[in-house]
Backbone as a chain_set.jsonl record, in Angstrom:
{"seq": "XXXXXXXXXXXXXXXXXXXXXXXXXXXXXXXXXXXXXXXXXXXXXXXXXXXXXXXXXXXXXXXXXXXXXXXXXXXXXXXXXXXXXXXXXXXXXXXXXXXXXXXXXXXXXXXXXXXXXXXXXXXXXXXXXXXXXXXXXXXXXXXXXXXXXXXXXXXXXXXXXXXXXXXXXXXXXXXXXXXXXXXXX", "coords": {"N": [[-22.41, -18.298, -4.506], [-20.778, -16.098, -2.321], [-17.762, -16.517, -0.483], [-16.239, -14.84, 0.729], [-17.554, -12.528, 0.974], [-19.593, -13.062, 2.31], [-18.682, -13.561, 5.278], [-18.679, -12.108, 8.384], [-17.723, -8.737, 9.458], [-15.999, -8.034, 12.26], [-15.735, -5.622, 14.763], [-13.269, -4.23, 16.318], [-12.272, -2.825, 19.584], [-12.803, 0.936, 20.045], [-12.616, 1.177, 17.579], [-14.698, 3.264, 15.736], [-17.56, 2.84, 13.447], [-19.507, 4.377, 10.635], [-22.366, 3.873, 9.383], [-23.433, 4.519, 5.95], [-25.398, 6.482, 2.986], [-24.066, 5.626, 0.396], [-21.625, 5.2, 1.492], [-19.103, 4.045, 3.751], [-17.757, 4.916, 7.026], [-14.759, 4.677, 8.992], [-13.254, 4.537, 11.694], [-10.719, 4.882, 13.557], [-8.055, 4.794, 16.229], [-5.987, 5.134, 14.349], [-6.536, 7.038, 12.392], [-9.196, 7.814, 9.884], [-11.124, 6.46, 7.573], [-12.659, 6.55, 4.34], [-14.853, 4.337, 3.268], [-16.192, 3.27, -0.084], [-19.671, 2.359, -0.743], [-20.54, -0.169, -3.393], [-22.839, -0.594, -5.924], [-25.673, -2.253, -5.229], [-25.435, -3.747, -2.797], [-25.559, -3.63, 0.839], [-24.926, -2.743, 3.991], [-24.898, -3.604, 7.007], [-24.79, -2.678, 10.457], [-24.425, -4.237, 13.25], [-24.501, -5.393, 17.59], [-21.649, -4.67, 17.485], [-20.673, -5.905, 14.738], [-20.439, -6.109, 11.601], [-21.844, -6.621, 8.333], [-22.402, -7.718, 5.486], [-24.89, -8.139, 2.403], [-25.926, -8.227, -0.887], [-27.505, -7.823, -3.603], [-28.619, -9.19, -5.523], [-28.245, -12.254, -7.534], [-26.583, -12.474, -9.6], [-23.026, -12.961, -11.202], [-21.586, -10.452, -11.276], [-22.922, -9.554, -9.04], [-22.191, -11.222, -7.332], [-19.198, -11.211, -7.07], [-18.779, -8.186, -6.799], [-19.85, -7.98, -4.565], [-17.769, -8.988, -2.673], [-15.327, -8.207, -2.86], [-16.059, -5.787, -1.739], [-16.475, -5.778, 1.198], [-13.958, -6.932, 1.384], [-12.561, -4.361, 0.94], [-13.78, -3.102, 3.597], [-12.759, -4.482, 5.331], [-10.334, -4.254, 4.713], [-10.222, -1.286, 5.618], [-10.538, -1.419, 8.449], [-8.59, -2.646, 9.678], [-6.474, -0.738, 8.632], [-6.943, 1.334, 10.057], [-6.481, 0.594, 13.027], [-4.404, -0.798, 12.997], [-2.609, -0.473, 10.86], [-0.691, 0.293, 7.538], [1.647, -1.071, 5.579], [4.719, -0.612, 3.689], [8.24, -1.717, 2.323], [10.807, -0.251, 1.223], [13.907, -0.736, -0.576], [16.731, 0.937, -1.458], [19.444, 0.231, -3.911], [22.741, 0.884, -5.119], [25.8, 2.533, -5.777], [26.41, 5.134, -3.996], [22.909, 5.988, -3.867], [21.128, 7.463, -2.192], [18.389, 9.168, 0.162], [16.411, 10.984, 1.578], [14.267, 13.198, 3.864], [12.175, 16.098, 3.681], [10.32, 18.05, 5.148], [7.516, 17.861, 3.665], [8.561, 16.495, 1.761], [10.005, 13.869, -0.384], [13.821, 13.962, -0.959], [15.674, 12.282, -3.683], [18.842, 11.134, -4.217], [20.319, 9.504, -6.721], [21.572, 8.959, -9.15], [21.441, 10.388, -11.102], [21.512, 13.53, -13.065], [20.249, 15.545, -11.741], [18.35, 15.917, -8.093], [15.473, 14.234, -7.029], [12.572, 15.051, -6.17], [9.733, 14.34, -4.875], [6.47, 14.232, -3.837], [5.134, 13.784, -0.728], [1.811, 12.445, -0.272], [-0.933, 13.302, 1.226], [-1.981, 12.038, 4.145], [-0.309, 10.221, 4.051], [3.165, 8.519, 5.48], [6.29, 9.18, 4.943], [9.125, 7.414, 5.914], [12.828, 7.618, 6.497], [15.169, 5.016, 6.944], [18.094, 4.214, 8.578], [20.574, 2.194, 6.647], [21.52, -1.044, 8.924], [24.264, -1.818, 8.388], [25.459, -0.457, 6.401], [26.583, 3.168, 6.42], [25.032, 4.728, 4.906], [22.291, 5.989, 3.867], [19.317, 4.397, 3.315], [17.262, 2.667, 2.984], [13.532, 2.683, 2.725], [10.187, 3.438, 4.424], [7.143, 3.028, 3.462], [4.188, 4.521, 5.447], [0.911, 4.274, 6.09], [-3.181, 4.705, 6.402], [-4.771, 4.085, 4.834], [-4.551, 1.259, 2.415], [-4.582, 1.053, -0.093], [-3.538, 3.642, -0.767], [-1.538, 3.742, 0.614], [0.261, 1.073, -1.06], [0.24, 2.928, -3.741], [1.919, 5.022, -3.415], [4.081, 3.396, -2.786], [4.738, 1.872, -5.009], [4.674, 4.533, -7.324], [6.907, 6.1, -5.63], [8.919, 3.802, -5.942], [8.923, 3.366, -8.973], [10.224, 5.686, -9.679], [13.497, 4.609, -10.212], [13.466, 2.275, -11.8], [14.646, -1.548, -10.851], [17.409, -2.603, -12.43], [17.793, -4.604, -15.531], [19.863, -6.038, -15.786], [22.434, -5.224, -13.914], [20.742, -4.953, -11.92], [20.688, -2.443, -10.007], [18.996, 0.05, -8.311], [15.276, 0.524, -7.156], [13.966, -1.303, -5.103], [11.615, -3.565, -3.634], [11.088, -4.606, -0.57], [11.935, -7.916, 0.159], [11.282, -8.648, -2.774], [11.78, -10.582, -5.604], [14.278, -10.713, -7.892], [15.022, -11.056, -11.27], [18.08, -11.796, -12.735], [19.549, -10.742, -15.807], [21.655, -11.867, -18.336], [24.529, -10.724, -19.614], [26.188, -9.205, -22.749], [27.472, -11.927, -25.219], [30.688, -12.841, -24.12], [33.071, -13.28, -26.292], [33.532, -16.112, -28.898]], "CA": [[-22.31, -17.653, -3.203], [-19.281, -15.588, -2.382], [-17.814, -16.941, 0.622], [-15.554, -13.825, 1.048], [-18.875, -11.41, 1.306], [-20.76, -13.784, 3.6], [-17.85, -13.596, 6.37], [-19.176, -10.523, 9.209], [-16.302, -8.323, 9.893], [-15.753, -7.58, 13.656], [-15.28, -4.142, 15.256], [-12.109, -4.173, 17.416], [-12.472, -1.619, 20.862], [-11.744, 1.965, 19.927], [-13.07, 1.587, 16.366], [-15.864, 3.457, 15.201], [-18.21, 2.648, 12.284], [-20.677, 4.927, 10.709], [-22.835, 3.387, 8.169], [-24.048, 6.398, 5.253], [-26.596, 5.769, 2.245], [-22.826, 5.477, 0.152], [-20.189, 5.194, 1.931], [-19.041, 3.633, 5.325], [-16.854, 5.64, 7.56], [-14.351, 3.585, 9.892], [-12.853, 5.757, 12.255], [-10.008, 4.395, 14.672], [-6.757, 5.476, 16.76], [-4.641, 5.731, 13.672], [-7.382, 7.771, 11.767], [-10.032, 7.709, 9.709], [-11.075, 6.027, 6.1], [-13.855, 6.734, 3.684], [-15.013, 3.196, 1.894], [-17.591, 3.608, -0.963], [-20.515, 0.92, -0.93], [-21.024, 0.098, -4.522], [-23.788, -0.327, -6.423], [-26.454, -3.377, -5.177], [-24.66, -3.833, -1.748], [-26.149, -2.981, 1.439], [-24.479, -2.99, 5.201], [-25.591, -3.305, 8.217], [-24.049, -2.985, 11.675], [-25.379, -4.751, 14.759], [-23.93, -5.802, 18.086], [-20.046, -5.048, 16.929], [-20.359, -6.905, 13.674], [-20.74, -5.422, 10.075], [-22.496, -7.495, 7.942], [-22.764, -7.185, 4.055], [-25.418, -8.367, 1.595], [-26.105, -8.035, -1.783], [-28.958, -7.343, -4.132], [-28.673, -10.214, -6.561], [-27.226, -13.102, -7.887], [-25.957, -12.601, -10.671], [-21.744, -13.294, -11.392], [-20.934, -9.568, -11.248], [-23.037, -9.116, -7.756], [-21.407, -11.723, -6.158], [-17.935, -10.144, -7.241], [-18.622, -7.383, -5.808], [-20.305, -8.356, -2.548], [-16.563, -10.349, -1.471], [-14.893, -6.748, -3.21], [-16.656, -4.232, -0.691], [-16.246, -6.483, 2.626], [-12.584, -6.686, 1.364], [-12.237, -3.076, 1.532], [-14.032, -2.543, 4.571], [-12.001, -5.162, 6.049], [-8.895, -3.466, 5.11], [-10.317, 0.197, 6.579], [-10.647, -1.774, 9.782], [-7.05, -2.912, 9.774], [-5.759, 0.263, 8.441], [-7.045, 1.911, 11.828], [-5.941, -0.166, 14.203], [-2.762, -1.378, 13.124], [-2.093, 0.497, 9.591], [0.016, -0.236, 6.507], [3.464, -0.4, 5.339], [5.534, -0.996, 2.428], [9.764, -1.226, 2.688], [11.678, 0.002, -0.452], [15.67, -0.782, -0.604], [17.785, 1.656, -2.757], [20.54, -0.863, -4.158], [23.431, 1.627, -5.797], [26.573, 3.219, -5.407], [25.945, 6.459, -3.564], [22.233, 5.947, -3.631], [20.327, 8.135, -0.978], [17.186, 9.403, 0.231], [16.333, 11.857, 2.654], [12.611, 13.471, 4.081], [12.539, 17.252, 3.747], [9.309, 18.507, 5.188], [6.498, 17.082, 3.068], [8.418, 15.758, 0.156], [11.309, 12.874, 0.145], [14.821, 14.168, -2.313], [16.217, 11.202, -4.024], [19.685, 11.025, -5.29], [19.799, 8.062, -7.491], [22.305, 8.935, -9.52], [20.536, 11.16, -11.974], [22.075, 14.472, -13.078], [19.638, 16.042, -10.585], [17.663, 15.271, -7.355], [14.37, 13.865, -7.561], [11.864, 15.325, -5.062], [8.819, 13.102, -4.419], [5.783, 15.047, -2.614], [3.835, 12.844, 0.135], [0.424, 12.077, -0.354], [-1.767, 13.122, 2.276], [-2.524, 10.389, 4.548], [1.01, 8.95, 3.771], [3.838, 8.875, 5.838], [7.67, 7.987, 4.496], [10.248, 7.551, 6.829], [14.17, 7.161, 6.007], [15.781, 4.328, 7.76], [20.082, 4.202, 7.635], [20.876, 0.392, 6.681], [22.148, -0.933, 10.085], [25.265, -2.251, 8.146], [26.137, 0.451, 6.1], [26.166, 4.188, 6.842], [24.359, 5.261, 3.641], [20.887, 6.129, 4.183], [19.2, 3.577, 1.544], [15.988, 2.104, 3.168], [12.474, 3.709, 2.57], [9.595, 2.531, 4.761], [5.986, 4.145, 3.404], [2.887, 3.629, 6.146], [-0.35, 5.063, 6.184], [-4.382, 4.092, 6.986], [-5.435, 3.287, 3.169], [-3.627, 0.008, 1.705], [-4.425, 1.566, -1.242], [-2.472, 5.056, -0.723], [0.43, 2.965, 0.517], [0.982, 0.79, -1.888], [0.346, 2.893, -4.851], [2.813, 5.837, -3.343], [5.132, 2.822, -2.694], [4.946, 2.027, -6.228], [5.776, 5.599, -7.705], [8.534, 5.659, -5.27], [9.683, 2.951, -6.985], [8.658, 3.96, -10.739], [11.66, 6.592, -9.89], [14.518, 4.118, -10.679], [13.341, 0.536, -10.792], [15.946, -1.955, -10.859], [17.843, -2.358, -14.191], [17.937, -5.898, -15.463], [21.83, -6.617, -15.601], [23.213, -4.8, -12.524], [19.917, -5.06, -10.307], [20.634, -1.737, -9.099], [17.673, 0.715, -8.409], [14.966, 0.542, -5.907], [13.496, -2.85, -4.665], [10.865, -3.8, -2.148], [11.696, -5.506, 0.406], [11.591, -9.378, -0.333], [11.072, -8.569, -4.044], [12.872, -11.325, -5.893], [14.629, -10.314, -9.147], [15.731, -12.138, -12.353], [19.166, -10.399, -13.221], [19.792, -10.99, -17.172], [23.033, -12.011, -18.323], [25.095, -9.983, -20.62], [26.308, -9.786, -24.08], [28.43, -12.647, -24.465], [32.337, -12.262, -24.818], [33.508, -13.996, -27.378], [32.863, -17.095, -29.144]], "C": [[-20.878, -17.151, -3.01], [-18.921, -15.707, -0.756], [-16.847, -15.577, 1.33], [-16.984, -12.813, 1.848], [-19.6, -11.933, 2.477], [-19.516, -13.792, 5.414], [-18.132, -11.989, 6.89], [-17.261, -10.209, 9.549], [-16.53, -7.828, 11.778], [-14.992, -6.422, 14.32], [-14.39, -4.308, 16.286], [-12.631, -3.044, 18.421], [-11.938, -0.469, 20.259], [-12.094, 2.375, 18.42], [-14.801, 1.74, 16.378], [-16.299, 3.436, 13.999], [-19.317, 3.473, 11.723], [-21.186, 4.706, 9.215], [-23.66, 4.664, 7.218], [-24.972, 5.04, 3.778], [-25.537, 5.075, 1.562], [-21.98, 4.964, -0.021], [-20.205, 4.767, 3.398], [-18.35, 4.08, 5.631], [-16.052, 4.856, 8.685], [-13.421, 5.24, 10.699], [-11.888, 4.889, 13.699], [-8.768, 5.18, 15.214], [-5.871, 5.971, 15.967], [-5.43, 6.871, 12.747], [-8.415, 7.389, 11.204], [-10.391, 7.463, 7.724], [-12.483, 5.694, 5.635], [-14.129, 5.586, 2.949], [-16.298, 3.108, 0.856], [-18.253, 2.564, -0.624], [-20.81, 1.293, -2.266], [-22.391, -1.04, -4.343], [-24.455, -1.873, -5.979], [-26.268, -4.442, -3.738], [-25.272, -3.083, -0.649], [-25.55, -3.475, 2.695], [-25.075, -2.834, 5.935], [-24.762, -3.583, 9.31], [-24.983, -3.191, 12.307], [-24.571, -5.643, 15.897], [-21.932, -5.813, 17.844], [-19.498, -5.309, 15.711], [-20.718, -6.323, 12.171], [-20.744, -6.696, 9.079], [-22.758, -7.198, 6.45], [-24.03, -8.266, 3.04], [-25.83, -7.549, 0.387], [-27.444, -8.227, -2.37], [-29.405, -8.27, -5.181], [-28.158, -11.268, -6.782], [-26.766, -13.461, -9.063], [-24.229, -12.502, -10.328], [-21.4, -11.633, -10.75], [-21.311, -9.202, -9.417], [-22.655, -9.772, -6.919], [-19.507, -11.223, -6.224], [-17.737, -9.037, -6.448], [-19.181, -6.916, -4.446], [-18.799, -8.868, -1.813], [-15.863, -8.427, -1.813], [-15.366, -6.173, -2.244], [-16.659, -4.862, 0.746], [-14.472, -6.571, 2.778], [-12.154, -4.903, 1.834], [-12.708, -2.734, 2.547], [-13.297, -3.306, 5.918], [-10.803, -4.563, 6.529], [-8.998, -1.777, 5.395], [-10.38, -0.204, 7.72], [-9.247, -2.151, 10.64], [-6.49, -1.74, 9.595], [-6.194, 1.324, 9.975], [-6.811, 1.735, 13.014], [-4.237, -0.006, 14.097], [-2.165, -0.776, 11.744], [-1.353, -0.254, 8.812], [0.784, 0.244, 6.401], [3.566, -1.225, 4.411], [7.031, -0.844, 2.472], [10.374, -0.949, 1.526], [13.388, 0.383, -0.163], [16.1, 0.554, -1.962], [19.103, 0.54, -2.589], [21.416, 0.084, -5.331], [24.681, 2.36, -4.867], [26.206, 4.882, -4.641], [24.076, 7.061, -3.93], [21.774, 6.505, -2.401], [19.127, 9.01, -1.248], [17.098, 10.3, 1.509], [14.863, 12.959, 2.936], [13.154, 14.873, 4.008], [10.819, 18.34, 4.065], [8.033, 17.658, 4.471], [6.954, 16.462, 1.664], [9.904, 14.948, 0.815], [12.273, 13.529, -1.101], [15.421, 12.777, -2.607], [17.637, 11.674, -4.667], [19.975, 9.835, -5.482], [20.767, 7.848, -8.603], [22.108, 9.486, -11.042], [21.562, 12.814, -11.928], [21.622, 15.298, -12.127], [19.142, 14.887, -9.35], [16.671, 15.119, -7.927], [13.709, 14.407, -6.472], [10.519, 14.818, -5.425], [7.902, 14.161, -3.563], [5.158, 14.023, -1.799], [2.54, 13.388, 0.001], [-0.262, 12.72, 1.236], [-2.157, 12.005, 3.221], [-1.406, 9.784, 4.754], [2.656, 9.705, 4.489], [5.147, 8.328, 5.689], [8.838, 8.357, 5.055], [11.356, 6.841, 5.679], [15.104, 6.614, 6.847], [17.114, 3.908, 7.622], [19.889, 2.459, 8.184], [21.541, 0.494, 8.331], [23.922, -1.492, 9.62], [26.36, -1.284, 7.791], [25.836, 2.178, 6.563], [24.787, 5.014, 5.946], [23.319, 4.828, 4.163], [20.008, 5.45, 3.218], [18.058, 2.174, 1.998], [14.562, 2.959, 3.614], [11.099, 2.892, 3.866], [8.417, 3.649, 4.435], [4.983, 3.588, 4.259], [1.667, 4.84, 6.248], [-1.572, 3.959, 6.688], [-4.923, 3.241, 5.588], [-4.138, 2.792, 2.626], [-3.793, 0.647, 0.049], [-3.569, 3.35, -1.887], [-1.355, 4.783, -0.77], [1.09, 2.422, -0.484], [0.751, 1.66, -3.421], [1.212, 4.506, -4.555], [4.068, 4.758, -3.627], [5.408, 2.474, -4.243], [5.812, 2.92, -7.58], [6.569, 6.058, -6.79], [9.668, 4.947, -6.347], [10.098, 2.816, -8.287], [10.018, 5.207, -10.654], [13.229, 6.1, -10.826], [14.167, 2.763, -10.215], [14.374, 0.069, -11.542], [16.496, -2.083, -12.152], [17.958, -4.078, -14.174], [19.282, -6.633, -15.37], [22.503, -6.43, -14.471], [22.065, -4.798, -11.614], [20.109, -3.541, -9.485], [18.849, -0.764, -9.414], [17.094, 1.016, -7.62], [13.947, -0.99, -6.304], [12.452, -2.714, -3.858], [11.236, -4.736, -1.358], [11.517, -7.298, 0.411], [11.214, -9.762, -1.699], [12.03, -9.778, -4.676], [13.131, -10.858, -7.744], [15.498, -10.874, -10.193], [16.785, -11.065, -13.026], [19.728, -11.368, -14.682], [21.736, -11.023, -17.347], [23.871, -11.191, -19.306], [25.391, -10.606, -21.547], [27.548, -10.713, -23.896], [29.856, -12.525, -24.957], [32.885, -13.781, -25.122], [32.737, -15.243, -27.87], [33.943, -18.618, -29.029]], "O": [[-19.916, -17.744, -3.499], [-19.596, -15.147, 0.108], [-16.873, -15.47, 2.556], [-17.177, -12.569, 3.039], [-20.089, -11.286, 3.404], [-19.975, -14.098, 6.514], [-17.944, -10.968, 6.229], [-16.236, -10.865, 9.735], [-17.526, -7.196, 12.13], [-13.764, -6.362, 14.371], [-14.941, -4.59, 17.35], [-13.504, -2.313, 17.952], [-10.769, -0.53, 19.877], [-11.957, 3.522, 17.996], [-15.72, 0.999, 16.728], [-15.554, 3.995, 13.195], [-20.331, 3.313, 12.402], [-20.683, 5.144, 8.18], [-24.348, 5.55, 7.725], [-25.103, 3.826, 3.622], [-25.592, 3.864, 1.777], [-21.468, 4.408, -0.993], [-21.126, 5.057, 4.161], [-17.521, 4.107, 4.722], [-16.83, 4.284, 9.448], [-13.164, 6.388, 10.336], [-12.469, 4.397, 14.667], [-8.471, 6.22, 14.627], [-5.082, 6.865, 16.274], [-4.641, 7.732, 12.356], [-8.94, 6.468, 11.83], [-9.95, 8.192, 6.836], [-13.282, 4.926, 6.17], [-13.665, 5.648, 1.81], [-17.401, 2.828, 1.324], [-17.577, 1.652, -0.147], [-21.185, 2.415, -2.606], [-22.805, -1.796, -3.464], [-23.763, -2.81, -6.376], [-26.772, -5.557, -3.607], [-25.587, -1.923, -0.914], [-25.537, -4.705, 2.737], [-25.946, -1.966, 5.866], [-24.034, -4.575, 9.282], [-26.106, -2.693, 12.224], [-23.948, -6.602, 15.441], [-21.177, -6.768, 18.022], [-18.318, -5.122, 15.415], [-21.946, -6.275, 12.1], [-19.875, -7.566, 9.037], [-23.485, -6.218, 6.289], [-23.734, -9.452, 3.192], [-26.07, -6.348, 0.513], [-28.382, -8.717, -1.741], [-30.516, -8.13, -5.692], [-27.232, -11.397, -5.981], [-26.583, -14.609, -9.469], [-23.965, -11.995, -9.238], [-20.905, -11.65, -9.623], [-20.473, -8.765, -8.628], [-22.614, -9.357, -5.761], [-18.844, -10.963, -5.22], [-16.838, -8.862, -5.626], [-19.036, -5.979, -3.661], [-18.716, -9.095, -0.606], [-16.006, -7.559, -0.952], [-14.343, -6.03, -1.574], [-16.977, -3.992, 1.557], [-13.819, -6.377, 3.803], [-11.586, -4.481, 2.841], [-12.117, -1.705, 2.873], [-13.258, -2.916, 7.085], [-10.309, -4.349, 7.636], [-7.985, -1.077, 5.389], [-10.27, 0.768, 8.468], [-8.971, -1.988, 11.829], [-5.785, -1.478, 10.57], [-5.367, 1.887, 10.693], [-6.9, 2.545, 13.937], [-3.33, 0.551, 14.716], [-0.94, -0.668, 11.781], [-1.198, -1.432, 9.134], [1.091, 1.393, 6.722], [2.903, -2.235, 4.178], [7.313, 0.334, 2.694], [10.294, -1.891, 0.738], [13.904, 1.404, 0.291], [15.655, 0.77, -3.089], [19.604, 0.131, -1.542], [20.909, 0.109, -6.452], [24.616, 2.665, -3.676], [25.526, 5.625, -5.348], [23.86, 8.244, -4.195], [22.127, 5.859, -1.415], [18.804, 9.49, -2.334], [17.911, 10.12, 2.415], [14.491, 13.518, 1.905], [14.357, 15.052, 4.203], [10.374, 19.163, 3.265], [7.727, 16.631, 5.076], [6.233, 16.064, 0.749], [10.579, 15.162, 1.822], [11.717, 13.672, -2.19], [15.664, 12.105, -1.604], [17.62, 12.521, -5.56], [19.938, 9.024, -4.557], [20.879, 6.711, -9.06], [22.646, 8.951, -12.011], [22.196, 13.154, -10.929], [22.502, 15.911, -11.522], [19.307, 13.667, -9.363], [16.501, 15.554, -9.066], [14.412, 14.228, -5.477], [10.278, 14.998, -6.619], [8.436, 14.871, -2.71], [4.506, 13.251, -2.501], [2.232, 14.573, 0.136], [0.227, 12.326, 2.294], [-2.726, 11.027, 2.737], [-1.348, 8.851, 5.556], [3.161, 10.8, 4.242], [5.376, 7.205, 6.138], [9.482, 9.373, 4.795], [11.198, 6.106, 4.704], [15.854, 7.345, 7.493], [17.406, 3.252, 6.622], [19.478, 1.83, 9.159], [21.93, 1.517, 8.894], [24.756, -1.54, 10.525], [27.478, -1.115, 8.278], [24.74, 2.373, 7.087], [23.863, 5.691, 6.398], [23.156, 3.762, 4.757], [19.956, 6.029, 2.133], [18.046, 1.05, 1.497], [14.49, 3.705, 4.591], [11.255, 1.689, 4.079], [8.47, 4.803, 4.859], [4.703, 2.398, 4.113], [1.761, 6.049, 6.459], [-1.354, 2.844, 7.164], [-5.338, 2.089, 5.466], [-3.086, 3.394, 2.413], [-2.904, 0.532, -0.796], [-3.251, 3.847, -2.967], [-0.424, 5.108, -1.508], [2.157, 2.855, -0.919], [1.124, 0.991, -4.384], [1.157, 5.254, -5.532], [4.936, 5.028, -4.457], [6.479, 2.909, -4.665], [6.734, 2.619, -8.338], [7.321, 6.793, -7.43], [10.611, 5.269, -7.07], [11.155, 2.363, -8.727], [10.662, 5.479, -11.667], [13.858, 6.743, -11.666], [14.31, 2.194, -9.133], [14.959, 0.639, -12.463], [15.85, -1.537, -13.046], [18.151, -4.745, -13.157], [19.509, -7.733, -14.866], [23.155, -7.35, -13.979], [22.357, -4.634, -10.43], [19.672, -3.491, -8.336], [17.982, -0.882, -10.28], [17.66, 1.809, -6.867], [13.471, -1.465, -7.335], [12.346, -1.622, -3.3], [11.779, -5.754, -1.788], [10.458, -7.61, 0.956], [10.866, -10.915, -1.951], [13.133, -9.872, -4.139], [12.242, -10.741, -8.587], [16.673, -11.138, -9.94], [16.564, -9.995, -13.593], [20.22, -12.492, -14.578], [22.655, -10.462, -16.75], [23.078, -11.254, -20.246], [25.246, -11.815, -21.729], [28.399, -10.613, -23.012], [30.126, -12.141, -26.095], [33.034, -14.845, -24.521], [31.601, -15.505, -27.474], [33.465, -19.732, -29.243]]}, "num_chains": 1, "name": "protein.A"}
């Protein structure tokens, strides 16, 4: 039994649900997110409450009975209250800056880097409150899965280096910094 799948999800005020042969459509204040129903999986809404069962019991259909309540969980969250991801730049003259629909990075690269946003995805540039340098990213959108896998290649730009740690980070990321070659003997 998959105790994930058997838990009803609950429609907050303001969110709408529209169940398809498919796909379920969640539809709230921050927007709106397409979740597939796979294969042997069948929803039902009633009274507020979205309700999932499955078509079998075999290993793989309880897998993905807790799988497809997860995602419809997190389209229910992503409409209400949405997702975010924070990404540090850690470098000497490291900066970042929004330019219409794409973010420029300088990173310390012979060029800039320009970054396009995703549809759906929105990445603000927040100046440290310490220093002046502009050198905190914050990406938020409706799909947890847009966010973090922009926040990702963000990051795939310049991730940190193992000796100096500089690069880009996420926010609470913890990082094992390698020691150098050693001088002398």
């Amino acid at each position: 039994m998959s105790r994930v799948g058997q838990k009803p999800i609950s429609i907050p005020k303001g969110v709408d649900v529209e169940v398809a042969d498919l796909s379920v459509t969640v539809k709230g204040p921050r927007g709106a997110v397409v979740t597939p129903i796979l294969a042997g999986i069948t929803v039902e809404k009633k009274d507020g409450i979205v309700r999932l069962a499955r078509g079998g019991e075999e290993k793989k259909d309880k897998a993905l009975h807790g799988l497809n309540r997860a995602l419809l969980q997190n389209a229910v969250l992503g409409v209400t209250e949405g997702f975010k991801r924070e990404i540090d730049l850690v470098g000497i003259g490291f900066k970042a800056e929004v330019k219409g629909r794409a973010v420029v990075f300088s990173v310390g690269f012979s060029h800039v880097v320009k970054f396009p946003m995703p549809e759906g995805i929105k990445v603000e540039i927040a100046p440290d409150t310490k220093a002046k340098d502009i050198t905190h990213i914050i990406v938020t959108g409706v799909d947890k899965q847009k966010v973090g896998q922009t926040a990702t290649e963000i990051r795939g730009i310049r991730p940190p280096d193992p000796y100096k740690l500089k690069g880009f980070r996420f926010v609470g990321e913890v990082l094992k910094k390698k020691a150098g070659k050693a001088t002398g003997k």
